[in-house]
CSV table of C-alpha atoms in Angstrom, one decimal:
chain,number,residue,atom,x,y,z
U,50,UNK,CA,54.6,35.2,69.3
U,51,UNK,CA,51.1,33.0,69.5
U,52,UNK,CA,50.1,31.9,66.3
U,53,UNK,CA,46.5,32.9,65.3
U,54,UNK,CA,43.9,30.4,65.8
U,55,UNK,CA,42.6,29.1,61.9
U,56,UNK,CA,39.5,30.7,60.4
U,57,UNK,CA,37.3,28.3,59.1
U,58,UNK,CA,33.8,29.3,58.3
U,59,UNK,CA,30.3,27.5,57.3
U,60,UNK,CA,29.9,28.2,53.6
U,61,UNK,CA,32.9,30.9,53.0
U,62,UNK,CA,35.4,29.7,50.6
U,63,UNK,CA,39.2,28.8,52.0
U,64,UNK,CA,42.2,29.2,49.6
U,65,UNK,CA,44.6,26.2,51.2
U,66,UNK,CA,48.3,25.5,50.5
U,67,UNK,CA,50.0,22.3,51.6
U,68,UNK,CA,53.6,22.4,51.0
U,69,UNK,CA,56.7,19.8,51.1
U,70,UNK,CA,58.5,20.0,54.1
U,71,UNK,CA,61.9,22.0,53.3
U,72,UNK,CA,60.4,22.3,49.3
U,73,UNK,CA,61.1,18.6,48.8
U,74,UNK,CA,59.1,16.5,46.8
U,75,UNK,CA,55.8,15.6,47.4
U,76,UNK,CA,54.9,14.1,44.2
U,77,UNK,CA,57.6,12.1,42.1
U,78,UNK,CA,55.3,10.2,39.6
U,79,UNK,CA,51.8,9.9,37.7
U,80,UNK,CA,50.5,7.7,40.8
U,81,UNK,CA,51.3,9.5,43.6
U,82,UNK,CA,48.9,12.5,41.7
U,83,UNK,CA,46.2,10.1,41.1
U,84,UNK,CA,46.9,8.5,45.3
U,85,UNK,CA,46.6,12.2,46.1
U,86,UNK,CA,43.4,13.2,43.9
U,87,UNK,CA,41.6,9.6,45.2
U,88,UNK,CA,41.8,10.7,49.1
U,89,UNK,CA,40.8,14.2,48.3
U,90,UNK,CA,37.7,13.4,46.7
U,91,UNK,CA,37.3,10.6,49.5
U,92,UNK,CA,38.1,12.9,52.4
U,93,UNK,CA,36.4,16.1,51.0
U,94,UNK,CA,33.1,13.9,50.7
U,95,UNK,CA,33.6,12.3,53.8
U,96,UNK,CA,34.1,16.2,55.9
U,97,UNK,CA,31.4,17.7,53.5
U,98,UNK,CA,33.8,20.3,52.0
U,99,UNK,CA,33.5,21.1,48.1
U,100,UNK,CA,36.4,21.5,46.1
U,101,UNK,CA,36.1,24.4,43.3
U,102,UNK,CA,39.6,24.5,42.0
U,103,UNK,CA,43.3,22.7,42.6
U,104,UNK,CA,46.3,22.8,41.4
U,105,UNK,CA,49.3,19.5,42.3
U,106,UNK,CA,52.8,21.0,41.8
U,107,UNK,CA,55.6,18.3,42.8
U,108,UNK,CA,56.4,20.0,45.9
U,109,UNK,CA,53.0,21.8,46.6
U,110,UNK,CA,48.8,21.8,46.1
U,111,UNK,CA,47.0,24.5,46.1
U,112,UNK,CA,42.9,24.1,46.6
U,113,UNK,CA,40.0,26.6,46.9
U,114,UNK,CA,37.3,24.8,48.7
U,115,UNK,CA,33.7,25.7,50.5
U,116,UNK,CA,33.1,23.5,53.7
U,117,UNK,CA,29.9,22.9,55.3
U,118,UNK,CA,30.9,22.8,58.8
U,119,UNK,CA,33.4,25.1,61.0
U,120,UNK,CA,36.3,21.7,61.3
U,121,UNK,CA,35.5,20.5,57.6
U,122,UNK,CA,38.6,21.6,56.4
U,123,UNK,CA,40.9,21.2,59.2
U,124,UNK,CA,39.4,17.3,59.5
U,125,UNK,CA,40.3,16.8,55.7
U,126,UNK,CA,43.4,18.1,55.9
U,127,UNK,CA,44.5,16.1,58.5
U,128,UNK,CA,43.6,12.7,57.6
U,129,UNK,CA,44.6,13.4,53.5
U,130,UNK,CA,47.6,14.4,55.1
U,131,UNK,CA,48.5,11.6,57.3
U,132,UNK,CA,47.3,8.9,54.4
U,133,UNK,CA,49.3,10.0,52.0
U,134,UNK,CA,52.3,10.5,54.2
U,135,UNK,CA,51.9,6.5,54.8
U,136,UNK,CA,51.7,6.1,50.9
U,137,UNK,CA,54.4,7.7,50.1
U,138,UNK,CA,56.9,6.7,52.7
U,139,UNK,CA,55.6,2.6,52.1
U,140,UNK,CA,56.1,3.6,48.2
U,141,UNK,CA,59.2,5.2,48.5
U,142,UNK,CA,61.0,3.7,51.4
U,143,UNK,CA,61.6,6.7,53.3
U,144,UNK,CA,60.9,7.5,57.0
U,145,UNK,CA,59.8,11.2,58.9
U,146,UNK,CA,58.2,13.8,57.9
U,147,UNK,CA,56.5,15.1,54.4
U,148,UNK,CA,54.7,18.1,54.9
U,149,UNK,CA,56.1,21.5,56.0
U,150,UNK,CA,54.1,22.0,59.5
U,151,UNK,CA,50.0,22.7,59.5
U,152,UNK,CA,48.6,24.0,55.7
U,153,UNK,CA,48.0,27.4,55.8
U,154,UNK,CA,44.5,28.9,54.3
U,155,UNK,CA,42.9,31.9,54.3
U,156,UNK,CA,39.0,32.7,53.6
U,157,UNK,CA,38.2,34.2,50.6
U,158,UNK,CA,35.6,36.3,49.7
U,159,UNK,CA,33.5,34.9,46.9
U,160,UNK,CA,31.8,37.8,45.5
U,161,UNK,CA,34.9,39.8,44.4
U,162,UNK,CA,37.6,37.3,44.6
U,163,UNK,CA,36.7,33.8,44.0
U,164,UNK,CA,37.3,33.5,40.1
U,165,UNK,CA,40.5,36.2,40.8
U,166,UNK,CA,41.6,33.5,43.6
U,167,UNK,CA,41.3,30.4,40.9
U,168,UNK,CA,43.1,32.0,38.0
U,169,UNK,CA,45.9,32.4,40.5
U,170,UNK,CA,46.0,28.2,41.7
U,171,UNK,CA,45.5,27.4,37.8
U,172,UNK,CA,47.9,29.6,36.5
U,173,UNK,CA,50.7,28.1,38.8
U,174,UNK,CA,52.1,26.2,36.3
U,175,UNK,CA,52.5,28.7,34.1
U,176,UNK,CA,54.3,31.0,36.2
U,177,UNK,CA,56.5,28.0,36.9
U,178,UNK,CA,57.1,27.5,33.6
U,179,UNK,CA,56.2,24.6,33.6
U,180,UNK,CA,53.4,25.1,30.7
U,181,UNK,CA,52.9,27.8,28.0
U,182,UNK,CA,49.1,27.9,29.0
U,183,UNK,CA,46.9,25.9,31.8
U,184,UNK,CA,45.2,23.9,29.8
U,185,UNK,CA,48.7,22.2,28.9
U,186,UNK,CA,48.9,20.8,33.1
U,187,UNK,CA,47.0,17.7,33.6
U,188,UNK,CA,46.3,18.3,37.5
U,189,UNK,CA,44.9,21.5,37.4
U,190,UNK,CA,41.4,22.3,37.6
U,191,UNK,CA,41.6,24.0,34.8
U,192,UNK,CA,40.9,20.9,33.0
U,193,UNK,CA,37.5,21.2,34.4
U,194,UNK,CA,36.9,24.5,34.7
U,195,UNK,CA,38.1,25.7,31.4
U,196,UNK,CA,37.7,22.5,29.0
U,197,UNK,CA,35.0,21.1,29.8
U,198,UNK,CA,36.2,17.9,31.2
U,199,UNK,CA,34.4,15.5,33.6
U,200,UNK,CA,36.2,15.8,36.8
U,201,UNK,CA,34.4,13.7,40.2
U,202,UNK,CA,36.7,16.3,42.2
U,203,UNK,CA,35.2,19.1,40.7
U,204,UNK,CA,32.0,21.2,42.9
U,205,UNK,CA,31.9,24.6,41.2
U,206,UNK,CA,30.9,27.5,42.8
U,207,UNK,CA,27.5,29.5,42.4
U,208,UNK,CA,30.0,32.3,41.1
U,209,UNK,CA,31.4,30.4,38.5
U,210,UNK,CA,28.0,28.5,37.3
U,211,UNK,CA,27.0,32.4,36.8
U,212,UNK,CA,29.4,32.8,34.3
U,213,UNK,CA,26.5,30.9,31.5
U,214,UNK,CA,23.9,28.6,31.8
U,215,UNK,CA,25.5,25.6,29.4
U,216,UNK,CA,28.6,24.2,30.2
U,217,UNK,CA,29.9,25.7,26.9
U,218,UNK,CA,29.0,29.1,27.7
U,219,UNK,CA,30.4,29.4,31.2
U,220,UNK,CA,33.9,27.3,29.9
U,221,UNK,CA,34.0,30.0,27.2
U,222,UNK,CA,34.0,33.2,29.7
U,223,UNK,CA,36.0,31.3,31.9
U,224,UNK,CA,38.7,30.9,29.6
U,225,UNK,CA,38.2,34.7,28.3
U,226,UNK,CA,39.6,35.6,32.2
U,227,UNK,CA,42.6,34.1,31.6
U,228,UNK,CA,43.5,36.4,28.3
U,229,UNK,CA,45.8,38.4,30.6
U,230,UNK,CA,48.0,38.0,33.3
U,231,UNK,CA,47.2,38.8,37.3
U,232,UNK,CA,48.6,42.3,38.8
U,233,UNK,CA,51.1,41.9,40.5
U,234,UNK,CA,49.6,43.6,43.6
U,235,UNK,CA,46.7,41.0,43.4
U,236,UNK,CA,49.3,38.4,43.6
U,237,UNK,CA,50.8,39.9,46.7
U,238,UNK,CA,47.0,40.3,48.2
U,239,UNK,CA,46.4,36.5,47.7
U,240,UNK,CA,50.2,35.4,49.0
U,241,UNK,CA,50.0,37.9,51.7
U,242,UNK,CA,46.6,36.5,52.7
U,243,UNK,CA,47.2,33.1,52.7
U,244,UNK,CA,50.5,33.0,54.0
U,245,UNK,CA,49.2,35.2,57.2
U,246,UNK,CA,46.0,33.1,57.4
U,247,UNK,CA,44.2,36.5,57.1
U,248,UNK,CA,41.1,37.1,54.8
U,249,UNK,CA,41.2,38.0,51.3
U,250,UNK,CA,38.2,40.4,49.6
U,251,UNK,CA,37.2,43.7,50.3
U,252,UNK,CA,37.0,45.8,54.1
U,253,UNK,CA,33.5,44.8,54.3
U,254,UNK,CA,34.3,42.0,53.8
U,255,UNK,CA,37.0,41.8,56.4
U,256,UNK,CA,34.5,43.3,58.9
U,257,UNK,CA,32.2,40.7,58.5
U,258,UNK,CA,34.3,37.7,59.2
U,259,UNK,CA,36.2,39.8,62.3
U,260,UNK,CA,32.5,39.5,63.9
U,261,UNK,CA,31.9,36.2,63.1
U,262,UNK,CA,35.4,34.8,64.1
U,263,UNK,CA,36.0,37.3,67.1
U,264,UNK,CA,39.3,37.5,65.7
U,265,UNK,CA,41.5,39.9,63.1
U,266,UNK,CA,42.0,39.3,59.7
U,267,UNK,CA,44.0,41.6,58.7
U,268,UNK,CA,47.8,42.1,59.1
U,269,UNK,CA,49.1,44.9,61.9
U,270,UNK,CA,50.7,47.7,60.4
U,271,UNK,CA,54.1,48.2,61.3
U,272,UNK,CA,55.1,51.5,63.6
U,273,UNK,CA,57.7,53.4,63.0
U,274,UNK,CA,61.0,52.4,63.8
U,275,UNK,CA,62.6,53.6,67.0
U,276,UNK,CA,64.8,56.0,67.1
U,277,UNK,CA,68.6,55.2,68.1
U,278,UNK,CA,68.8,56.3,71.7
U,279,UNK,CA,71.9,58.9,71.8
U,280,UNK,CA,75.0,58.1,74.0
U,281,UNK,CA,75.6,60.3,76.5
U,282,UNK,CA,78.3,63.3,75.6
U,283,UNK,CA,80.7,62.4,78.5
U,284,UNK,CA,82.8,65.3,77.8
U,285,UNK,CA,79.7,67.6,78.6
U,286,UNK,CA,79.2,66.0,82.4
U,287,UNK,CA,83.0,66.4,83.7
């Protein structure tokens, strides 16, 4: 079965996942984080792509970035990819491959999902158990987002610069989203999505980007299943 070809979009965010080949790790100290974060902010400036949220686990990242052109994403991918792959085999001694095959993304629809789609890449470590909240993970951009902090990484959306007009105001109703927990069956669209490189918003939504990519973005239903044919009753035909 053909893979589908990648949706990427002018100005429509993407909700990426690069993962360790096989679940290893990815990131086994402080510096490969800081390596990582360095070429991201290089390479995302470099392919004109803006990085709204993140999250580095030690065998996965999770981003929700808006690129300016139709390869920006693909482009930055591909060379953070191969450069850190060279850093961490030199650093590490180790030959082959890192990643698990091509990142997967999806395109997300900013109006009704965007803030629901970076809860779910800052709250990673808490699901993980890693942390008791998000503020508690150092490379998360939650740090940004919810704190305050200065991050060079850090673009935020028009949708999340809506949320006040000081930086005060909009950390403070960004942190109020994060009183409860996600539905589960939000966390199935966004895993579903992703994982199936399909779109994740509303069927408007979905409509739209069909026409403008020329290409489904949602996932086939399955048909029934077939009926068992029924052997022959060879006691009947003598």
């Amino acid at each position: 079965m053909a893979r589908l070809s990648r949706i990427c979009l002018p100005d429509i965010p993407q909700h990426i996942i690069q993962r360790g080949n096989n679940r290893q790790v990815c990131f086994a100290s402080e510096e490969d984080f800081a390596a990582y974060a360095h070429w991201l902010d290089e390479y995302s400036q470099k392919y004109k792509v803006a990085i709204h949220s993140w999250v580095f686990m030690t065998n996965h990242v999770h981003l929700l970035a808006t690129p300016e052109t139709e390869d920006g994403v693909s482009r930055m991918m591909q060379t953070l990819g191969r450069h850190y792959v060279r850093y961490f085999n030199y650093t590490y001694q180790r030959t082959g491959t890192l990643w698990e095959g091509r990142f997967k993304s999806c395109v997300v629809d900013a109006e009704s999902y965007l803030l629901i789609c970076q809860r779910y890449i800052e709250l990673n470590p808490v699901r993980a158990e890693m942390v008791e909240a998000p503020g508690d993970y150092r490379w998360s951009s939650f740090q940004a987002n919810g704190l305050g902090k200065e991050a060079k990484l850090c673009r935020p959306h028009r949708i999340y610069q809506a949320l006040g007009k000081t930086i005060k105001s909009r950390t403070k109703a960004y942190r109020d989203l994060f009183a409860g927990h996600l539905d589960a069956s939000i966390l199935h669209q966004i895993r579903q999505a992703s994982h199936q490189g399909m779109a994740l918003g509303n069927e408007r939504f979905k409509q739209e980007i069909e026409r403008l990519s020329g290409r489904r973005v949602t996932a086939m239903k399955r048909g029934p299943k077939p009926k068992p044919k029924q052997k022959d009753n060879e006691e009947f035909l003598l």
